[in-house]
Short mmCIF file of C-alpha atoms and ligand atoms in Angstrom, two decimals:
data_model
loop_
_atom_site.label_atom_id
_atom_site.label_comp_id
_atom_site.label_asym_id
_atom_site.label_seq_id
_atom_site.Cartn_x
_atom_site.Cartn_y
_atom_site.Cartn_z
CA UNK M 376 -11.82 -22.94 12.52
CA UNK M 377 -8.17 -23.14 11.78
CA UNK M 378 -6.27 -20.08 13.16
CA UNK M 379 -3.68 -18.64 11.04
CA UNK M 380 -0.48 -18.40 12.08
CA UNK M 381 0.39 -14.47 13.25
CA UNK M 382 3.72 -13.69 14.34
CA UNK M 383 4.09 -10.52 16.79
CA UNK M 384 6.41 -7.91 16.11
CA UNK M 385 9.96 -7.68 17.43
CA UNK M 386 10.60 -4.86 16.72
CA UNK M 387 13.59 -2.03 17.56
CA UNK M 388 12.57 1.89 17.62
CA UNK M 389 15.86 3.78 16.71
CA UNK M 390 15.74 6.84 17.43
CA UNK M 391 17.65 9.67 15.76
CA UNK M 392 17.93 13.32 16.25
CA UNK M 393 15.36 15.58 14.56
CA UNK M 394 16.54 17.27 11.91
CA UNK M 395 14.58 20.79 12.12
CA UNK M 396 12.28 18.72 9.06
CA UNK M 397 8.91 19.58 9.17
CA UNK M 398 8.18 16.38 9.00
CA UNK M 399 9.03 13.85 11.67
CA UNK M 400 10.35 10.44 10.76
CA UNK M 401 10.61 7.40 13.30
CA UNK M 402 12.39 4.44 11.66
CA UNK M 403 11.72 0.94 13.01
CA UNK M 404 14.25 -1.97 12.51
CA UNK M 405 13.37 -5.84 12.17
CA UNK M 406 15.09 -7.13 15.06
CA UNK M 407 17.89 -8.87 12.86
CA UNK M 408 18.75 -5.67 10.81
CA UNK M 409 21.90 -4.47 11.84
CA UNK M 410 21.89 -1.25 9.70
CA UNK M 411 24.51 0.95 9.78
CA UNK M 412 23.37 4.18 12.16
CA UNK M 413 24.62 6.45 9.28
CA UNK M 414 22.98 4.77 6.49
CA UNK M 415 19.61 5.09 8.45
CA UNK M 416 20.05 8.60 9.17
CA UNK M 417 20.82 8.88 5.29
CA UNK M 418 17.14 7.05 4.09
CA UNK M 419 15.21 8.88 7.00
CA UNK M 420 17.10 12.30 5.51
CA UNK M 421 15.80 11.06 2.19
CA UNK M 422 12.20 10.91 2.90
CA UNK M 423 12.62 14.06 4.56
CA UNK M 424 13.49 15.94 1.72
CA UNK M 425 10.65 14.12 -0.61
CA UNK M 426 8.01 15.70 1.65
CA UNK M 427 9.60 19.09 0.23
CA UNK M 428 9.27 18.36 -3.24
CA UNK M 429 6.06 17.02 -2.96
CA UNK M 430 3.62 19.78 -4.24
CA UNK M 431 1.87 21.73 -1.78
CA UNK M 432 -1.58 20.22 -2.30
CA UNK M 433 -0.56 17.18 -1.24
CA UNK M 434 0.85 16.89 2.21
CA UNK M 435 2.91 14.13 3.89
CA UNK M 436 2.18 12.94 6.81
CA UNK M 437 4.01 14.50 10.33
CA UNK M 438 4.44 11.71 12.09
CA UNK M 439 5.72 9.23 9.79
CA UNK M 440 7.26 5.80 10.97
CA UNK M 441 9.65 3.27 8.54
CA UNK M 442 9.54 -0.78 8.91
CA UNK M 443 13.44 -1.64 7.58
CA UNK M 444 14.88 -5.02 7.07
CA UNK M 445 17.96 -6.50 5.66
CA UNK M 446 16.42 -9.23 4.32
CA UNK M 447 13.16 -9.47 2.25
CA UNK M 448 10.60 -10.76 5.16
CA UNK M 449 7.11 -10.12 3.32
CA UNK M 450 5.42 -12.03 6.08
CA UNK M 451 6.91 -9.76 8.92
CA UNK M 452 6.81 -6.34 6.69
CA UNK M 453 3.27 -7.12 6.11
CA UNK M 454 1.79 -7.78 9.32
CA UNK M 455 3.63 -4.84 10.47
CA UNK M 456 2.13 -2.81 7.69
CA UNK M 457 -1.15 -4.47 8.53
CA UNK M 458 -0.71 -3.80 12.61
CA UNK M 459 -0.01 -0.07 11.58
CA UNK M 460 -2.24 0.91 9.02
CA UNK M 461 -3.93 4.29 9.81
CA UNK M 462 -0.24 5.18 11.63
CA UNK M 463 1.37 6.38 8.46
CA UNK M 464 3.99 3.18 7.98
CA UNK M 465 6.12 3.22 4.96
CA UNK M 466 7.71 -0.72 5.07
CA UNK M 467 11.03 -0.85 3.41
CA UNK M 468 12.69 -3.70 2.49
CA UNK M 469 16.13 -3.12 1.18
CA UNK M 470 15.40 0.33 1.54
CA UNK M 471 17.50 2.29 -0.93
CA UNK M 472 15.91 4.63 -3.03
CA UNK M 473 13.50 3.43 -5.39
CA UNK M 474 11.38 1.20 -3.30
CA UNK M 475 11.37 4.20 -0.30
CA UNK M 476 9.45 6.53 -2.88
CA UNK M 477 7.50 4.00 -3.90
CA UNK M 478 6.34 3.13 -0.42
CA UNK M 479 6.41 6.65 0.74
CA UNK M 480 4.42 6.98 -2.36
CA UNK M 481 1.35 5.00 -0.75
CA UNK M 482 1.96 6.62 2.75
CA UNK M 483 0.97 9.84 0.88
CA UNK M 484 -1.74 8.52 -1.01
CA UNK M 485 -3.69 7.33 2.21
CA UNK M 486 -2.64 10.14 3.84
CA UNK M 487 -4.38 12.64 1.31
CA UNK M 488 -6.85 10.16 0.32
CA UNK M 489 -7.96 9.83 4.14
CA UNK M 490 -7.28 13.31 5.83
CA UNK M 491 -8.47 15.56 2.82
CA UNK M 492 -10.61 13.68 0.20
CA UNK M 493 -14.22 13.73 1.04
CA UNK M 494 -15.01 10.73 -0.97
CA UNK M 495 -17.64 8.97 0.69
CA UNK M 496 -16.20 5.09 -0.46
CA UNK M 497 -12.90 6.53 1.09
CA UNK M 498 -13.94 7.10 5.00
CA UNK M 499 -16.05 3.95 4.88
CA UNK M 500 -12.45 2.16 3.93
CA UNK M 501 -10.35 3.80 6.22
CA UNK M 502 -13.13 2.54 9.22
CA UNK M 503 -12.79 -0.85 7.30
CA UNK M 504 -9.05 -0.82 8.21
CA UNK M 505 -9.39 1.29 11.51
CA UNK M 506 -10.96 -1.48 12.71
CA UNK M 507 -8.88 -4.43 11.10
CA UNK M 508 -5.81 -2.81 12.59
CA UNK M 509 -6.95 -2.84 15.92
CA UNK M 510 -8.15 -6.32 15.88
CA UNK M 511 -4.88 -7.31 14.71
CA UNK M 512 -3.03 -4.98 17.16
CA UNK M 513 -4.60 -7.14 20.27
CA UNK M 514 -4.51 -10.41 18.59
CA UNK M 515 -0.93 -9.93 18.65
CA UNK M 516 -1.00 -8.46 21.94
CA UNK M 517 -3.67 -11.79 23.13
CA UNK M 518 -0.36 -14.00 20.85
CA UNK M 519 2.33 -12.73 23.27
CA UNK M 520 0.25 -13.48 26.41
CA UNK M 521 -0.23 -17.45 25.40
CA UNK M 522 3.89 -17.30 24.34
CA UNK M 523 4.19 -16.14 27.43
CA UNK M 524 2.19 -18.67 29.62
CA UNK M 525 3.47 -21.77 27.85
CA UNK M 526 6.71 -21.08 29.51
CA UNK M 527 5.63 -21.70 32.79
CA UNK M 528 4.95 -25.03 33.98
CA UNK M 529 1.63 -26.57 32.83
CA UNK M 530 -0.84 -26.51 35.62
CA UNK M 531 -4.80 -26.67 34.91
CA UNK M 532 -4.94 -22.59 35.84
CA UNK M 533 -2.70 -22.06 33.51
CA UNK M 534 -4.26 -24.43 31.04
CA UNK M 535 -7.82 -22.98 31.07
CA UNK M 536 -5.54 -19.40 30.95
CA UNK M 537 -4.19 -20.29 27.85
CA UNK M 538 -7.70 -22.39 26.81
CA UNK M 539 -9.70 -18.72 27.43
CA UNK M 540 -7.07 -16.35 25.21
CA UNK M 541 -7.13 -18.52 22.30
CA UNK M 542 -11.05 -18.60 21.86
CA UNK M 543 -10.54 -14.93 22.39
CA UNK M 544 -8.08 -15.24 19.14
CA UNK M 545 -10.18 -17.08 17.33
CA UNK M 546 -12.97 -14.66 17.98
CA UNK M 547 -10.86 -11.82 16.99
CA UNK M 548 -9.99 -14.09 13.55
CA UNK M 549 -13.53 -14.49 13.26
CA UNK M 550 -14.18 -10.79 13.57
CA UNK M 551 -12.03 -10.01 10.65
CA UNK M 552 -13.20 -12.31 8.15
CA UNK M 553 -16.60 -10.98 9.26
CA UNK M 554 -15.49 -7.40 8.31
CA UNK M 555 -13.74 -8.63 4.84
CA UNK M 556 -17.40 -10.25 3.91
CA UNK M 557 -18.99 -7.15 5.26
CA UNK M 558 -16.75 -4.63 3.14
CA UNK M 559 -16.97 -7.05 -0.19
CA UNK M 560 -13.19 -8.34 -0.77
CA UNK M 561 -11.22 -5.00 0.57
CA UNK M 562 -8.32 -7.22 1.39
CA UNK M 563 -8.77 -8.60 -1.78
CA UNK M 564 -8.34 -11.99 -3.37
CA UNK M 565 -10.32 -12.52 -6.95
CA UNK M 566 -10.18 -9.13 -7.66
CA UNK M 567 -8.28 -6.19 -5.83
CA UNK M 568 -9.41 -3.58 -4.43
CA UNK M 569 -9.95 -0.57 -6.43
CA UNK M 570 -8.07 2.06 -4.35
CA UNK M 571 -5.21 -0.32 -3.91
CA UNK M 572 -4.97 0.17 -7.58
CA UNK M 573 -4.42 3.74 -7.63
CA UNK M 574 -2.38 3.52 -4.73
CA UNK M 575 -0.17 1.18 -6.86
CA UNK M 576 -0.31 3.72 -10.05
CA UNK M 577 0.50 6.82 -7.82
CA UNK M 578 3.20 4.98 -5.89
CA UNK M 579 4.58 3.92 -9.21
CA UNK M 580 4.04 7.47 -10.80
CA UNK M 581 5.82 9.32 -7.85
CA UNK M 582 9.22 6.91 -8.38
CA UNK M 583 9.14 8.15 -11.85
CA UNK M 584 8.79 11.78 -11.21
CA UNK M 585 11.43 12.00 -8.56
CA UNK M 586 14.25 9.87 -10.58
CA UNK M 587 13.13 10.54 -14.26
CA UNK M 588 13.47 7.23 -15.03
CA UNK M 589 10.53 5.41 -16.80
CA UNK M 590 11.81 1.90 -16.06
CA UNK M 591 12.00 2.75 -12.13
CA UNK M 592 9.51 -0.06 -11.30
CA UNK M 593 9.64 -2.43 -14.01
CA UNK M 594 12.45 -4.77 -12.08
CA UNK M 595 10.39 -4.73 -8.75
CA UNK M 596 7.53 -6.35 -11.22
CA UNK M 597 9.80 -9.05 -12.54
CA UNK M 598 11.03 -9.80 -8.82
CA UNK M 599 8.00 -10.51 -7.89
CA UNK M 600 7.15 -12.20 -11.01
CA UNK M 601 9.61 -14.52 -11.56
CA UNK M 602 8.46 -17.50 -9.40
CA UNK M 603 4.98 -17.30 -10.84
CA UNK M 604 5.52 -17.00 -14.58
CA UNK M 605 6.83 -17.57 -17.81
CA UNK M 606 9.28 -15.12 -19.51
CA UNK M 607 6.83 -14.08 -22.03
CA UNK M 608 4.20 -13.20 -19.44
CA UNK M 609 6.91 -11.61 -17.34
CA UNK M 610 7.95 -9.61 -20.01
CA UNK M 611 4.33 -8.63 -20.88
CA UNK M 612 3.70 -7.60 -17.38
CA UNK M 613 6.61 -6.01 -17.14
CA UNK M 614 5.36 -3.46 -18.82
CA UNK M 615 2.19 -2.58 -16.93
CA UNK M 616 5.29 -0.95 -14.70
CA UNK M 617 6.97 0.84 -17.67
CA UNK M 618 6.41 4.33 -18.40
CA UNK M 619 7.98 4.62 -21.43
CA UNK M 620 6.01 1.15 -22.76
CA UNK M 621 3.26 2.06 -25.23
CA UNK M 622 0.43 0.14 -23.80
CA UNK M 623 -3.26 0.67 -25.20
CA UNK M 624 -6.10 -0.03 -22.73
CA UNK M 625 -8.08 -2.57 -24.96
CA UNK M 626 -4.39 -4.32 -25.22
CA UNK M 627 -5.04 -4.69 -21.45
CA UNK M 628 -6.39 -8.08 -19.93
CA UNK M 629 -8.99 -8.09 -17.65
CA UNK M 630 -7.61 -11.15 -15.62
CA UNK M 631 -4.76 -12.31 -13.19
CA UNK M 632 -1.96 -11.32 -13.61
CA UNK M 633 -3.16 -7.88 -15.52
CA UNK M 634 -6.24 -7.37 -13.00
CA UNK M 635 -2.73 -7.60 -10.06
CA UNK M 636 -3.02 -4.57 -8.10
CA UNK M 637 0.22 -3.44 -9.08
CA UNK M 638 -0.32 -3.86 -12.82
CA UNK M 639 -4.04 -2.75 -13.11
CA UNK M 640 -3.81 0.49 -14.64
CA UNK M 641 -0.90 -0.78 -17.13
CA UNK M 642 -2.06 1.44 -19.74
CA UNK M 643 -2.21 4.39 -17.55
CA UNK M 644 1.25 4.02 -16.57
CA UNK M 645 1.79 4.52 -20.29
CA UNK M 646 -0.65 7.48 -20.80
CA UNK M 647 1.60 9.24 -18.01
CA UNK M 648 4.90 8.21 -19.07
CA UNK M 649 3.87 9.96 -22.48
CA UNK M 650 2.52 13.15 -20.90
CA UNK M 651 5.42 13.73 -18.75
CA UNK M 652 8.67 13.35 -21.66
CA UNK M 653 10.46 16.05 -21.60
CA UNK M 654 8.89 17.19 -18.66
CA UNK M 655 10.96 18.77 -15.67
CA UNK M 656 11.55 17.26 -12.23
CA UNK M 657 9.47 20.34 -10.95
CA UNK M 658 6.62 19.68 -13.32
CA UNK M 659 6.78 15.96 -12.88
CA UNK M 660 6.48 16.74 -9.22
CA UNK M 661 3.67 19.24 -10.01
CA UNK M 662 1.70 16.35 -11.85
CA UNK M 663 1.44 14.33 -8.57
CA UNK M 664 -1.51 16.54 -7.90
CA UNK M 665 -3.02 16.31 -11.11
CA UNK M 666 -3.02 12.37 -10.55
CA UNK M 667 -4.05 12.44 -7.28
CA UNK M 668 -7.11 15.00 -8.08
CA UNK M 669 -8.27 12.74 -11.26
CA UNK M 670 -8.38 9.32 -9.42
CA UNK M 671 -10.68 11.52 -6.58
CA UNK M 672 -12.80 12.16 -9.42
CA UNK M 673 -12.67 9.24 -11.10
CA UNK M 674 -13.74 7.22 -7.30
CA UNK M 675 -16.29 9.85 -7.22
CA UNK M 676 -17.67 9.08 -11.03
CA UNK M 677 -17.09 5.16 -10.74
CA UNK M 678 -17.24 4.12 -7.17
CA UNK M 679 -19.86 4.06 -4.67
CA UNK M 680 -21.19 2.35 -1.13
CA UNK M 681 -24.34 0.09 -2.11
CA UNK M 682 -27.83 0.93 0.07
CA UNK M 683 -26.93 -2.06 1.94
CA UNK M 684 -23.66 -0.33 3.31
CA UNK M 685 -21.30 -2.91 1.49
CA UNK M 686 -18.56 -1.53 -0.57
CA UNK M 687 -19.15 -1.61 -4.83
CA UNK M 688 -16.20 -3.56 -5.81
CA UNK M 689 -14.62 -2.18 -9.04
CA UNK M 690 -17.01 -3.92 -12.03
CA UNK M 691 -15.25 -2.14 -14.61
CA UNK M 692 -12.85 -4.33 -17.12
CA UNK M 693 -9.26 -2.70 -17.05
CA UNK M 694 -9.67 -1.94 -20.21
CA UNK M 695 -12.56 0.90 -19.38
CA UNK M 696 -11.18 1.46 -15.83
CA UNK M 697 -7.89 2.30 -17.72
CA UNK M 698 -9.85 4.79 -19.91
CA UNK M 699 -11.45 6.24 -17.48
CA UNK M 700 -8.71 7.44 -15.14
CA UNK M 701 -6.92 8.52 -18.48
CA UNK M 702 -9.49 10.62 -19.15
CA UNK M 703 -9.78 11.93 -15.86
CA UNK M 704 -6.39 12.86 -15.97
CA UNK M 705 -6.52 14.78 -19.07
CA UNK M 706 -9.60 16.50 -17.63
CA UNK M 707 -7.46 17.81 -14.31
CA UNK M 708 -4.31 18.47 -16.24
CA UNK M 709 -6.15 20.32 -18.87
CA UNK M 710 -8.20 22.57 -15.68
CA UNK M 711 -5.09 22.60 -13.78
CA UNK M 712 -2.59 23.62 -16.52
CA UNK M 713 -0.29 21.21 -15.09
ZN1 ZN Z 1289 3.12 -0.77 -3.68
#
């Protein structure tokens, strides 16, 4: 088989003084980030402080690490986020405000979702990734070793050297796609993966409560967007992201881009923007709960592992996956009084 491309990680630990948080922050730099020592401090400060306005049943992670870069590098952010999952990583790109939440946002949604919940479809995914993390931890590690000997002379040791570690590689490649087949398009392509939808919603959904603002996330669609698509499906999309848009789940799609992970529950985001006007930051907060208890139930309703030990992957349309969740929400807000 072909082996991918996988580029190891340079990457720079900087370390700065703990801040008597509860909460412990290690920031990682891309190796051509030269961010100002002050301005780091600032976001790892920030993230700090959203752990304390976070409400209490939901906890953030202790040992939490940041990926930041200058420059937009999805192919380095991502393998980093991929080499790290299951080691609390929020990546940052740009990292100012918005897209920190929002990423901090999925680091607490993983973190709840894999410490706490006792959904059954849950530990069977965090295995899934447990063990595509470490394959792709020493396939980088196996990476740096050939790098290493092709800079010495060429000599049939170090040939067969060299010969030995990249079947090892491609075993390790081989491994993984093994695993994706095994756990039924986790790391999606036709359709994605059900909890990366919710993660998506509640990442969204925290943005909003901590600024206020229901078009927090609606440019980070378009950026992404843009090369893809027309302005009229951009603008449609768009407002899968908006919380103040008025979208009805049988207005919803059930196909690419709609079915994106990102813009899945669409109508949801609308549902929530609608529940929480007028709402205070405090209650806003509060609600992050409420979500995060009514897409347990709804994985617990709607999701389950087949006999065969292979993952269900979501067969609902948006439209009734959409319902669903809204309904689950007004379920836990109504029980919760929240
Ligand atoms: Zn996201």
């Amino acid at each position: 088989m072909v082996r991918p491309k996988h580029t190891a990680l340079l990457l720079m630990l900087v370390c700065l003084p703990a801040l008597g948080f509860d909460v412990c922050v290690e920031a990682f730099l891309a190796m051509d980030t030269a961010y100002p020592e002050e301005r780091l401090a600032r976001i790892k400060r920030f993230v700090e402080g959203l752990g304390e306005e976070i409400p209490s049943g939901l906890a953030l992670p202790k040992d939490l690490k940041m990926y930041v870069a200058n420059r937009p590098d999805m192919r380095m952010s991502q393998a980093f986020s991929q080499a790290s999952h299951g080691e609390n990583v929020i990546h940052a790109v740009n990292a100012e405000g918005t897209d920190i939440v929002h990423e901090a946002g999925h680091v607490i949604f993983d973190h709840n979702l894999f410490e706490i919940s006792q959904v059954p479809l849950v530990q069977e995914y965090r295995e899934f990734r447990k063990q595509f993390a470490q394959s792709l931890k020493s396939n980088d590690q196996l990476e740096l070793e050939v790098k290493a000997l092709k800079t010495k002379p060429p000599s049939p040791e170090r040939d067969n050297a060299i010969r030995r570690l990249e079947s090892q590689i491609d075993d390790g490649d081989d491994f993984r796609l093994r695993l994706k087949e095994k756990y039924n398009r986790v790391v999606g392509v036709e359709r994605a993966h059900p909890i990366s939808c919710y993660s998506e919603l509640f990442s969204d959904a925290l943005a909003f409560a901590k600024f206020g603002k229901p078009r927090v996330m609606v440019d980070a669609a378009s950026k992404r967007m843009k090369e893809q698509f027309d302005d009229k499906t951009i603008a449609d999309i768009q407002r899968g992201r908006d919380f103040s848009a008025d979208l009805k789940p049988e207005e919803w799609p059930d196909k690419h881009p709609y079915n994106d992970a990102h813009l899945y529950y669409g109508p949801t985001h609308s549902f929530i923007g609608q529940h929480l006007a007028g709402k205070s930051k405090a209650q806003r907060m509060q609600f992050m709960e409420v979500l995060f208890r009514a897409i347990e139930n709804d994985m617990k309703n709607h999701l389950t592992i087949t006999a065969d030990g292979r993952f269900y992957t979501n067969a609902r349309t948006t439209e009734q996956a959409n319902r669903d969740l809204i309904d689950a929400i007004k379920l836990e807000s109504t029980t919760s009084g929240h």
